[in-house]
């Protein structure tokens, strides 16, 4: 028969074997039994008995003797399983890593529950298959702190671990095993047995974490799967508190993630980015008005979004080129607009037979402008090469509103009020866009990179040649179908200017001829961006209604040079920079980050899929240097033309020392040798 003595608060069970006379138990040397995870019961051995008032062994398990109310105590029983009441407990195990060779990424985390440090030197680690390892050097587990024991000590091989000790001859089975630790006297001071199936939680690449230090490690319900990323992508909190701690930063919700915050502007590109998403989310935030002047509008998702705005009472007006509206293939889209509650107005440009209203801009609430090379069509948004500018600037918006009013009224366009850097707004043909472009090229000092759908204006071509002759590095990308129909651009070849003519054949066979290199983009000296609806052609220069901006911004120039590099890589996979005069080798890219406030002792890190950025291993990430106004930055030398993913994370050194991911993005390193600045905002982005 069994008799139990329960110790309140420790949940420890003392057990003895023998006959029961109601007062004393006599026995013949029973073995020690584990009473509970809080400690190990001491059990009477041979000799006289352990009485009903016998006491349990110490909290760390071991050989405590049970003394009866009468009679001598026997020899001590053997130690059993130690748990949360022990001085050491197992709090985390990486049993089955996913992103590294299995055993190289295994680890065991221990926690010291006491107020004094514990040295593990001489302790023995063993598993459920009798594999053992004696810890051969001093390993201090701080009071109320952690020690990390791992199979491999190289963070480049083990998934990003920095263990306190590296063991051998000890492996964690994925199906069923144990992690046990004996002290120098042979007592079990920490132990847990697990299986690779229910009720134990299981998942490749996620560590098992004890959900609370007070819970029973022997109970599968006490364990959960880790959710924090570390190192190369597995999940765990090796060497730190389990679970999510308090977020050590606060995002600036007012910062909309502009690439250039001084302009309140960002550039997006098709087909490498998601301009349709940007447009839809910008429209979704409209409160009072949306005014669109567009050569062609065929995208149903945008028409539907405009219809929803009409239902909300937003003033939605759409101007379309009359010639495009009259096309048979566009009639269903015109009817779709009408069904959405919007009657589009056709604008007729009669200055020449082929002249059109070629503008491409949207003004939202009189303070936000979307403009660029793209029409609102599926091909333009997803397959053609295009650019889109989003700019939050009421002064800029007012100029576009004035142009919209002139187009709507059919009045003679007046010259635009002069604007200056950093944002110059111009409209054609009243502002003589060809003169503006020629003037900017005449001032180029180091480089002029062009991506253009069509080009035949002699004045502009002559300025490109003149720039080349004075040592400016000039590279021109053209749509091949358009270039083959022209001859004016051949003067560029004759002048020794590299001209890359690309034919866009993305999409299905039915899209052939409808997808294009449709950019109207120029980057000068890595500081200025010329962009808009304006092709460098005589029709656009002298007759069409067009819009163009000149943006003085290193950050936007970096993005435009990124687009040019992306297109070159896509059309010419075997491209070498030297073939068109770009320098070989690496480019220095400055990552400038902003838009959050961090708690005390919080650090920010940058990591990416390049050796120079830690090979996507959080453990090898680059620290960011804090600057004024909640900004951080670092500069990295990266291979020209490489497309890289990068992550930014925070780490607090105050009780939350594992990485807290904040943002992730990709970036193509420009071939241009001018300064490259990537301004990444952590605030609530328009794309979210």
XYZ file of C-alpha atoms in Angstrom:
688
model
C 0.000 0.000 0.000
C 1.168 3.513 -0.649
C 1.311 6.341 1.810
C 1.812 9.938 0.530
C 3.243 13.043 2.149
C 2.394 16.187 0.133
C 4.489 19.332 0.627
C 2.439 22.444 -0.126
C 4.081 24.754 -2.698
C 6.606 22.153 -3.882
C 4.230 19.432 -5.043
C 6.682 16.724 -3.948
C 5.685 13.151 -3.251
C 7.615 10.945 -0.798
C 7.067 7.207 -1.349
C 8.200 4.128 0.605
C 7.553 0.433 0.144
C 6.654 -2.108 2.885
C 3.827 -3.081 5.228
C 1.712 -0.535 7.013
C 1.034 -0.924 10.705
C -0.788 2.370 10.823
C 2.220 4.128 12.376
C 5.489 2.874 10.915
C 6.543 1.581 7.541
C 9.176 -1.086 7.452
C 10.877 -1.741 4.183
C 13.675 -3.484 2.474
C 15.474 -0.829 0.553
C 13.013 0.782 -1.918
C 14.326 2.934 -4.761
C 13.814 6.705 -4.835
C 10.789 7.866 -6.828
C 10.295 11.246 -8.429
C 7.525 12.984 -6.581
C 7.014 15.955 -8.885
C 8.757 18.406 -11.124
C 9.623 20.585 -8.163
C 12.118 18.133 -6.747
C 12.867 14.458 -5.959
C 11.498 12.532 -3.062
C 13.903 10.898 -0.651
C 12.819 7.347 0.221
C 13.654 5.122 3.163
C 16.048 2.316 2.522
C 16.816 -0.805 4.527
C 16.518 -0.903 8.261
C 13.832 0.512 10.477
C 11.062 2.434 8.880
C 10.189 5.766 7.484
C 7.109 6.855 9.375
C 4.051 8.676 8.259
C 5.778 11.959 9.011
C 8.670 11.300 6.593
C 10.076 14.316 4.762
C 10.842 14.788 1.061
C 14.283 15.338 -0.457
C 15.780 18.616 -1.690
C 14.313 20.738 -4.451
C 17.026 19.852 -6.917
C 16.392 16.157 -6.582
C 18.771 13.674 -5.097
C 19.400 11.512 -2.096
C 17.392 13.007 0.729
C 16.553 10.473 3.496
C 13.091 9.962 4.881
C 13.040 9.793 8.657
C 10.093 8.213 10.446
C 8.376 9.371 13.575
C 10.047 6.419 15.190
C 12.953 4.335 14.034
C 16.150 5.266 12.216
C 16.299 6.572 8.715
C 17.512 4.222 6.044
C 20.004 5.005 3.312
C 19.050 7.666 0.812
C 17.095 6.895 -2.333
C 18.384 7.689 -5.801
C 17.782 11.106 -7.330
C 14.968 11.486 -9.863
C 13.839 14.110 -12.359
C 14.488 17.776 -11.608
C 12.099 20.464 -12.802
C 11.006 24.045 -12.409
C 11.755 24.088 -8.728
C 15.319 23.035 -9.509
C 18.321 25.299 -9.626
C 18.652 24.597 -13.382
C 15.912 23.881 -15.887
C 15.865 23.176 -19.611
C 13.944 26.063 -21.193
C 14.514 25.618 -24.932
C 15.576 22.906 -27.395
C 16.215 23.142 -31.130
C 15.513 19.550 -32.094
C 15.076 19.835 -35.859
C 16.645 22.895 -37.555
C 15.441 23.672 -41.056
C 17.874 26.190 -42.529
C 21.124 24.403 -41.632
C 22.361 20.819 -41.607
C 20.312 19.223 -38.845
C 22.780 18.457 -36.067
C 24.881 21.589 -36.721
C 21.965 23.782 -35.677
C 20.872 21.874 -32.585
C 21.068 23.588 -29.216
C 19.903 23.365 -25.614
C 19.163 26.378 -23.427
C 19.434 26.241 -19.635
C 18.071 28.704 -17.076
C 19.438 29.308 -13.571
C 16.523 29.772 -11.162
C 18.707 30.791 -8.222
C 20.195 34.069 -7.050
C 23.752 32.792 -7.451
C 25.775 31.949 -10.541
C 26.332 28.265 -11.336
C 29.467 26.899 -13.005
C 28.740 23.915 -15.269
C 32.349 22.717 -15.375
C 32.364 18.951 -14.768
C 28.621 18.591 -15.318
C 27.529 15.746 -17.583
C 25.104 16.212 -20.466
C 23.384 13.076 -21.742
C 20.435 12.038 -23.899
C 17.945 9.190 -24.101
C 20.367 6.968 -26.020
C 23.186 7.065 -23.453
C 25.275 9.522 -25.452
C 27.150 11.624 -22.937
C 29.373 14.666 -22.821
C 31.225 16.048 -19.821
C 31.494 19.838 -19.884
C 35.222 20.381 -19.934
C 35.574 24.049 -19.056
C 34.032 26.737 -16.937
C 30.591 27.736 -18.218
C 28.909 30.259 -15.964
C 25.121 30.385 -15.908
C 24.319 33.798 -14.368
C 21.831 34.142 -11.557
C 18.367 34.268 -13.125
C 20.118 33.951 -16.464
C 20.697 31.646 -19.401
C 23.410 29.460 -20.892
C 23.337 28.239 -24.474
C 24.888 24.864 -25.289
C 25.175 23.952 -28.971
C 26.504 21.302 -31.307
C 28.480 23.784 -33.444
C 30.110 27.090 -32.564
C 30.365 28.742 -35.992
C 27.429 31.138 -36.628
C 27.999 30.732 -40.385
C 27.320 26.996 -40.049
C 24.976 26.677 -37.074
C 22.257 29.044 -38.277
C 23.405 32.094 -36.362
C 24.129 30.905 -32.839
C 26.717 32.263 -30.408
C 26.768 29.457 -27.844
C 28.374 29.641 -24.418
C 29.642 26.110 -24.885
C 30.008 23.616 -27.754
C 29.442 19.928 -26.986
C 30.004 16.721 -28.947
C 28.764 13.118 -28.736
C 25.278 14.422 -27.979
C 22.448 14.609 -30.497
C 18.748 15.426 -30.353
C 16.557 12.876 -32.096
C 13.634 14.236 -34.098
C 11.341 11.418 -32.926
C 11.974 10.697 -29.237
C 14.794 11.660 -26.922
C 15.791 13.280 -23.642
C 17.990 16.114 -22.441
C 19.483 15.512 -19.009
C 22.179 17.176 -16.952
C 23.996 15.741 -13.930
C 26.117 17.745 -11.542
C 29.576 16.688 -10.384
C 28.108 14.389 -7.719
C 25.957 12.558 -10.239
C 22.660 14.137 -9.261
C 20.234 14.933 -12.076
C 19.831 18.696 -11.919
C 17.878 19.255 -15.137
C 15.906 16.866 -17.294
C 13.200 16.700 -19.920
C 11.975 13.861 -22.128
C 10.156 14.622 -25.371
C 8.704 12.952 -28.445
C 8.368 14.121 -32.032
C 4.603 13.746 -32.106
C 1.469 14.873 -30.268
C 0.916 15.901 -27.558
C 4.333 17.528 -28.005
C 4.337 20.508 -30.402
C 6.410 19.834 -33.522
C 7.559 21.796 -36.556
C 10.709 21.811 -38.658
C 12.820 24.871 -37.951
C 11.029 25.940 -34.760
C 12.562 25.395 -31.341
C 10.613 23.954 -28.423
C 10.236 26.662 -25.773
C 9.062 26.293 -22.183
C 6.135 28.713 -22.187
C 6.585 29.720 -18.547
C 9.423 29.136 -16.089
C 6.946 27.966 -13.447
C 5.498 25.189 -15.593
C 6.348 21.495 -15.457
C 8.952 20.600 -18.126
C 7.723 17.006 -18.065
C 4.299 18.072 -19.314
C 4.079 18.514 -23.120
C 1.426 21.186 -22.547
C 4.124 23.352 -20.937
C 5.942 23.669 -24.248
C 5.237 25.739 -27.335
C 6.866 26.398 -30.703
C 9.086 29.461 -31.023
C 7.923 32.317 -33.238
C 10.925 34.662 -33.255
C 13.316 34.467 -36.183
C 17.022 34.264 -35.416
C 20.135 33.787 -37.520
C 19.441 32.370 -40.963
C 15.705 32.001 -40.512
C 14.901 29.294 -38.003
C 12.672 30.244 -35.093
C 13.817 30.467 -31.503
C 15.190 32.692 -28.780
C 18.526 31.001 -28.059
C 20.153 32.453 -24.966
C 17.285 34.791 -24.089
C 13.771 34.909 -22.633
C 11.218 32.813 -24.469
C 8.247 34.237 -26.334
C 7.739 37.789 -27.486
C 8.927 40.529 -25.208
C 7.705 44.121 -25.273
C 8.326 45.754 -28.665
C 11.419 47.939 -28.161
C 10.407 50.619 -30.648
C 7.505 52.830 -31.736
C 6.703 53.513 -35.392
C 6.067 57.015 -36.666
C 2.582 56.606 -38.132
C 2.748 60.031 -39.790
C 5.637 58.984 -42.032
C 4.155 57.403 -45.140
C 7.351 55.744 -46.239
C 8.469 58.206 -48.882
C 11.782 57.376 -50.529
C 12.631 61.078 -50.269
C 10.986 62.563 -47.177
C 12.127 66.098 -48.016
C 9.971 65.946 -51.164
C 7.316 63.641 -49.757
C 7.862 61.532 -52.856
C 8.491 57.962 -54.016
C 9.071 56.265 -57.365
C 7.582 52.903 -58.315
C 8.198 50.829 -61.409
C 6.391 48.291 -63.524
C 6.912 45.529 -63.800
C 9.374 45.173 -60.919
C 7.302 46.890 -58.222
C 3.547 46.962 -57.600
C 2.316 50.308 -58.946
C -1.284 49.109 -59.225
C -1.339 48.471 -55.484
C 0.102 51.923 -54.818
C -2.535 53.569 -57.033
C -5.430 51.666 -55.468
C -4.328 52.435 -51.936
C -3.805 56.097 -52.755
C -7.294 56.251 -54.249
C -8.678 54.440 -51.229
C -7.512 57.270 -48.976
C -9.252 59.992 -51.011
C -11.647 62.124 -48.961
C -12.893 64.957 -51.170
C -11.748 64.790 -54.791
C -10.013 62.698 -57.447
C -9.207 64.385 -60.768
C -7.680 62.203 -63.476
C -6.266 63.270 -66.848
C -5.253 60.093 -68.668
C -4.473 59.195 -72.271
C -6.119 55.820 -71.714
C -7.918 54.197 -68.757
C -8.739 50.496 -69.083
C -7.999 48.877 -65.714
C -11.178 47.546 -64.070
C -9.714 47.523 -60.553
C -9.153 51.278 -60.796
C -12.591 51.883 -62.318
C -14.158 49.907 -59.458
C -12.182 51.905 -56.885
C -13.366 55.154 -58.457
C -16.950 53.892 -58.353
C -16.646 53.218 -54.631
C -15.418 56.778 -54.113
C -18.439 58.149 -55.979
C -20.692 56.239 -53.579
C -18.869 57.923 -50.676
C -19.541 61.338 -52.138
C -16.023 62.008 -53.427
C -15.860 64.332 -56.452
C -14.466 62.044 -59.178
C -13.727 63.552 -62.593
C -11.990 61.772 -65.465
C -10.557 63.341 -68.627
C -9.558 61.005 -71.467
C -8.080 61.583 -74.886
C -11.026 61.792 -77.278
C -9.293 59.740 -79.979
C -8.743 56.915 -77.492
C -12.319 57.116 -76.216
C -13.579 56.699 -79.770
C -11.642 53.475 -80.356
C -13.952 50.455 -80.578
C -11.852 48.440 -78.127
C -12.171 51.205 -75.522
C -15.956 51.580 -75.705
C -16.657 48.823 -73.145
C -14.349 50.581 -70.680
C -16.094 53.898 -71.253
C -19.377 52.159 -70.451
C -17.784 50.590 -67.379
C -16.891 54.067 -66.118
C -20.418 55.311 -66.767
C -21.861 52.316 -64.895
C -19.626 53.227 -61.945
C -21.214 56.667 -61.834
C -18.467 58.493 -63.733
C -19.034 60.115 -67.114
C -15.578 60.600 -68.651
C -14.962 63.743 -70.645
C -13.076 63.536 -73.917
C -10.324 66.059 -74.626
C -9.638 66.771 -78.301
C -6.196 68.048 -79.260
C -6.582 69.427 -82.797
C -3.192 71.123 -83.108
C -2.045 68.344 -85.469
C -3.592 65.299 -87.096
C -1.952 62.851 -84.691
C -1.854 65.169 -81.664
C -3.345 63.790 -78.451
C -4.065 64.610 -74.861
C -1.184 62.436 -73.701
C -1.120 63.475 -70.015
C -0.992 60.852 -67.297
C -1.746 62.310 -63.873
C -4.119 61.981 -60.932
C -4.694 64.634 -58.261
C -6.152 63.446 -54.950
C -7.737 65.833 -52.427
C -5.807 68.721 -53.938
C -2.582 67.660 -52.219
C -1.370 64.335 -53.644
C -0.281 63.645 -57.223
C 0.310 60.379 -59.063
C 2.040 60.770 -62.419
C 4.492 59.087 -64.740
C 4.723 57.170 -67.974
C 1.932 54.692 -67.289
C -1.627 54.681 -68.481
C -4.106 52.952 -66.212
C -4.188 49.675 -68.135
C -3.325 46.113 -67.178
C -0.309 45.927 -69.492
C 1.092 49.229 -68.261
C 0.627 48.329 -64.606
C 1.999 44.813 -64.814
C 4.043 44.063 -67.953
C 5.405 47.162 -69.658
C 8.410 49.074 -68.358
C 6.953 52.160 -66.682
C 7.518 54.574 -63.820
C 5.068 56.138 -61.371
C 5.723 59.050 -59.025
C 3.701 59.598 -55.872
C 4.247 63.046 -54.370
C 2.490 64.598 -51.377
C 2.826 68.323 -52.015
C -0.083 70.766 -52.127
C 1.864 73.318 -54.198
C 2.677 70.721 -56.828
C -0.912 69.483 -56.740
C -2.247 73.002 -57.344
C -0.298 73.233 -60.624
C -1.722 69.925 -61.799
C -5.207 71.067 -60.772
C -4.761 74.201 -62.896
C -3.723 72.084 -65.888
C -6.687 69.786 -65.291
C -9.043 72.783 -65.333
C -7.540 74.061 -68.612
C -7.877 70.658 -70.248
C -11.428 70.277 -69.002
C -12.464 73.728 -70.233
C -10.678 73.333 -73.557
C -8.964 76.694 -73.109
C -5.602 77.631 -74.583
C -2.929 76.399 -72.246
C -1.020 79.156 -70.497
C 2.628 78.752 -69.551
C 3.012 77.206 -66.115
C 4.079 79.475 -63.303
C 7.831 79.041 -62.941
C 8.874 76.503 -60.344
C 12.362 75.693 -59.136
C 14.303 72.855 -57.566
C 13.763 70.484 -55.976
C 10.451 70.000 -57.847
C 9.870 71.656 -61.218
C 6.442 71.071 -62.793
C 6.026 71.567 -66.539
C 3.370 70.959 -69.162
C 3.554 70.648 -72.921
C 3.483 72.070 -75.286
C 3.170 75.433 -73.560
C 6.353 75.058 -71.475
C 8.602 73.905 -74.339
C 9.618 70.673 -72.690
C 12.303 69.962 -75.293
C 14.105 73.185 -74.292
C 13.972 72.181 -70.630
C 15.372 68.710 -71.346
C 18.098 70.101 -73.605
C 19.032 72.649 -70.954
C 19.339 70.002 -68.247
C 21.496 67.790 -70.487
C 23.712 70.773 -71.295
C 24.504 71.060 -67.574
C 25.319 67.354 -67.090
C 28.790 66.876 -65.613
C 29.311 63.147 -65.070
C 26.442 61.014 -66.341
C 23.155 60.962 -68.234
C 21.175 57.724 -68.301
C 18.006 57.576 -70.392
C 15.161 55.049 -70.734
C 12.750 56.292 -73.417
C 9.876 54.781 -75.391
C 10.496 56.972 -78.421
C 13.056 59.626 -79.366
C 13.493 61.753 -82.498
C 13.773 65.382 -81.343
C 17.036 66.606 -82.863
C 17.761 69.248 -80.231
C 17.733 66.660 -77.467
C 19.754 64.129 -79.480
C 22.354 66.807 -80.213
C 22.670 67.593 -76.493
C 23.236 63.930 -75.669
C 26.022 63.826 -78.267
C 27.513 67.054 -76.911
C 27.471 65.620 -73.395
C 29.303 62.514 -74.617
C 31.935 64.674 -76.338
C 32.766 66.521 -73.107
C 33.245 63.304 -71.134
C 29.792 62.703 -69.694
C 28.948 58.994 -69.510
C 25.778 58.589 -71.603
C 23.755 55.372 -71.920
C 20.383 55.210 -73.698
C 17.724 52.480 -73.472
C 15.041 52.499 -76.197
C 12.007 50.436 -77.107
C 13.235 48.359 -80.056
C 9.953 48.381 -81.978
C 9.799 52.171 -81.868
C 13.516 52.580 -82.564
C 13.312 50.330 -85.632
C 10.669 52.660 -87.052
C 12.921 55.704 -86.565
C 16.331 56.748 -87.841
C 17.081 59.839 -85.756
C 18.444 57.761 -82.876
C 21.113 56.275 -85.163
C 23.056 59.507 -84.699
C 23.657 58.364 -81.122
C 25.322 55.157 -82.352
C 27.480 57.134 -84.741
C 28.624 59.353 -81.882
C 29.734 56.301 -79.883
C 26.918 56.460 -77.346
C 25.832 52.991 -76.139
C 22.211 52.504 -77.216
C 20.436 49.411 -75.870
C 17.281 48.626 -77.850
C 15.008 46.218 -76.003
C 11.828 44.512 -77.182
C 9.359 43.818 -74.392
C 7.671 40.468 -75.058
C 6.376 39.778 -71.543
C 3.001 38.136 -71.180
C 1.105 35.839 -73.513
C 1.144 35.845 -77.316
C -1.950 38.051 -77.384
C 0.057 40.767 -75.613
C 2.748 40.941 -78.280
C 3.010 44.485 -79.521
C 1.035 45.743 -76.521
C 3.822 45.515 -73.948
C 6.586 48.037 -74.337
C 9.636 49.681 -72.898
C 7.398 52.659 -72.235
C 9.567 54.725 -69.851
C 10.079 58.467 -70.190
C 12.970 58.633 -67.743
C 16.320 60.415 -67.508
C 18.807 60.520 -64.615
C 21.498 63.207 -64.662
C 24.626 63.168 -62.456
C 22.889 60.899 -59.947
C 21.027 63.946 -58.643
C 18.241 64.857 -61.074
C 15.337 62.845 -62.430
C 13.305 63.908 -65.473
C 10.083 61.949 -65.817
C 6.415 62.162 -66.797
C 4.285 61.493 -69.880
C 6.711 63.193 -72.293
C 8.461 61.162 -75.002
C 11.386 62.951 -76.626
C 9.601 63.179 -79.993
C 8.559 66.035 -82.237
C 4.866 65.201 -81.817
C 5.174 65.313 -78.027
C 7.450 68.366 -78.110
C 5.354 70.621 -80.338
C 1.747 69.395 -80.336
C 0.655 66.984 -77.592
C -0.667 67.814 -74.148
C 2.055 66.419 -71.885
C 3.347 66.689 -68.337
C 6.901 66.449 -66.983
C 8.723 66.958 -63.701
C 12.364 67.716 -62.964
C 13.174 66.328 -59.517
C 16.399 67.220 -57.721
C 16.885 64.281 -55.366
C 19.728 61.810 -54.855
C 17.275 59.377 -53.293
C 14.893 59.392 -56.252
C 17.865 59.301 -58.639
C 18.997 56.133 -56.850
C 15.574 54.604 -57.464
C 15.618 55.611 -61.145
C 19.107 54.144 -61.576
C 17.815 51.006 -59.849
C 15.099 50.754 -62.521
C 17.635 51.113 -65.327
C 19.785 48.366 -63.778
C 16.744 46.113 -63.387
C 15.775 46.537 -67.029
C 19.313 45.880 -68.262
C 19.515 42.724 -66.130
C 16.123 41.518 -67.332
C 16.774 42.049 -71.035
C 20.494 41.173 -70.986
C 21.183 38.439 -68.385
C 24.829 38.176 -69.499
C 25.397 41.935 -69.308
C 28.780 43.206 -68.161
C 28.947 46.817 -66.925
C 32.145 47.544 -68.827
C 30.465 46.799 -72.170
C 28.692 50.171 -72.083
C 31.239 52.089 -70.050
C 30.049 51.467 -66.501
C 32.814 50.769 -64.011
C 33.297 47.172 -62.951
C 33.133 46.055 -59.341
C 31.128 47.274 -56.392
C 29.093 50.357 -55.561
C 28.776 52.026 -52.184
C 25.158 52.072 -51.075
C 24.127 54.108 -48.060
C 21.104 52.713 -46.255
C 19.443 55.583 -44.429
C 16.568 54.625 -42.156
C 14.043 56.666 -40.257
C 10.571 56.750 -38.802
C 10.730 55.098 -35.398
C 11.653 55.823 -31.806
C 13.558 53.161 -29.896
C 13.619 52.326 -26.221
C 16.753 52.672 -24.132
C 19.513 50.189 -24.977
C 17.832 49.157 -28.236
C 20.037 48.653 -31.271
C 19.126 48.448 -34.971
C 20.732 46.095 -37.483
C 20.769 45.591 -41.253
C 21.168 42.160 -42.821
C 20.833 40.967 -46.406
C 21.589 38.162 -48.838
C 25.131 39.305 -49.593
C 28.394 38.519 -47.823
C 28.809 42.215 -47.102
C 25.410 42.233 -45.374
C 25.866 39.099 -43.287
C 24.577 36.563 -45.832
C 21.050 36.928 -44.438
C 22.286 35.681 -41.067
C 20.903 37.814 -38.249
C 23.869 36.851 -36.134
C 26.216 38.568 -38.621
C 24.083 41.668 -39.206
C 25.531 45.171 -39.565
C 24.839 47.620 -36.736
C 23.219 50.883 -37.790
C 24.628 54.151 -36.481
C 22.133 56.503 -34.855
C 21.877 60.045 -36.206
C 19.799 63.107 -35.541
C 16.025 63.029 -35.644
C 15.470 59.299 -35.118
C 17.560 58.280 -38.114
C 20.045 55.437 -38.551
C 22.440 54.612 -41.343
C 25.250 52.446 -42.599
C 27.123 52.183 -45.896
C 27.843 48.904 -47.667
C 29.900 48.068 -50.761
C 27.739 45.833 -52.954
C 28.162 44.272 -56.424
C 26.857 46.523 -59.198
C 23.635 45.200 -60.689
C 22.991 42.702 -57.897
C 19.402 42.376 -56.694
C 19.476 41.835 -52.951
C 16.936 41.280 -50.231
C 17.498 43.021 -46.924
C 15.982 43.069 -43.442
C 16.093 45.551 -40.601
C 15.569 44.421 -37.033
C 15.764 45.799 -33.515
C 17.379 44.157 -30.530
C 17.030 45.338 -26.957
C 19.829 44.550 -24.536
C 17.448 44.864 -21.576
C 15.771 41.496 -21.137
C 14.774 41.123 -24.791
C 17.988 40.349 -26.606
C 16.683 38.493 -29.642
C 15.885 40.212 -32.954
C 12.552 41.916 -33.546
C 12.080 42.169 -37.356
C 10.798 45.570 -38.466
C 11.010 45.714 -42.245
C 12.107 43.792 -45.329
C 12.589 44.854 -48.935
C 14.648 44.253 -52.071
C 17.016 46.556 -53.895
C 18.922 46.372 -57.186
C 22.321 48.026 -56.924
C 22.670 50.602 -59.730
C 25.362 50.291 -62.375
C 25.772 54.047 -62.078
C 28.887 55.032 -60.142
C 27.223 58.042 -58.531
C 26.211 57.975 -54.879
C 23.373 55.575 -54.091
C 21.129 56.332 -51.122
C 18.295 54.038 -50.067
C 16.004 55.893 -47.676
C 13.846 53.333 -45.899
C 11.036 54.570 -43.685
C 9.577 52.410 -40.937
C 6.366 54.383 -40.690
C 2.959 53.320 -41.908
C 3.634 52.958 -45.606
C 1.151 53.700 -48.348
C 1.825 50.152 -49.537
C 0.686 48.562 -46.261
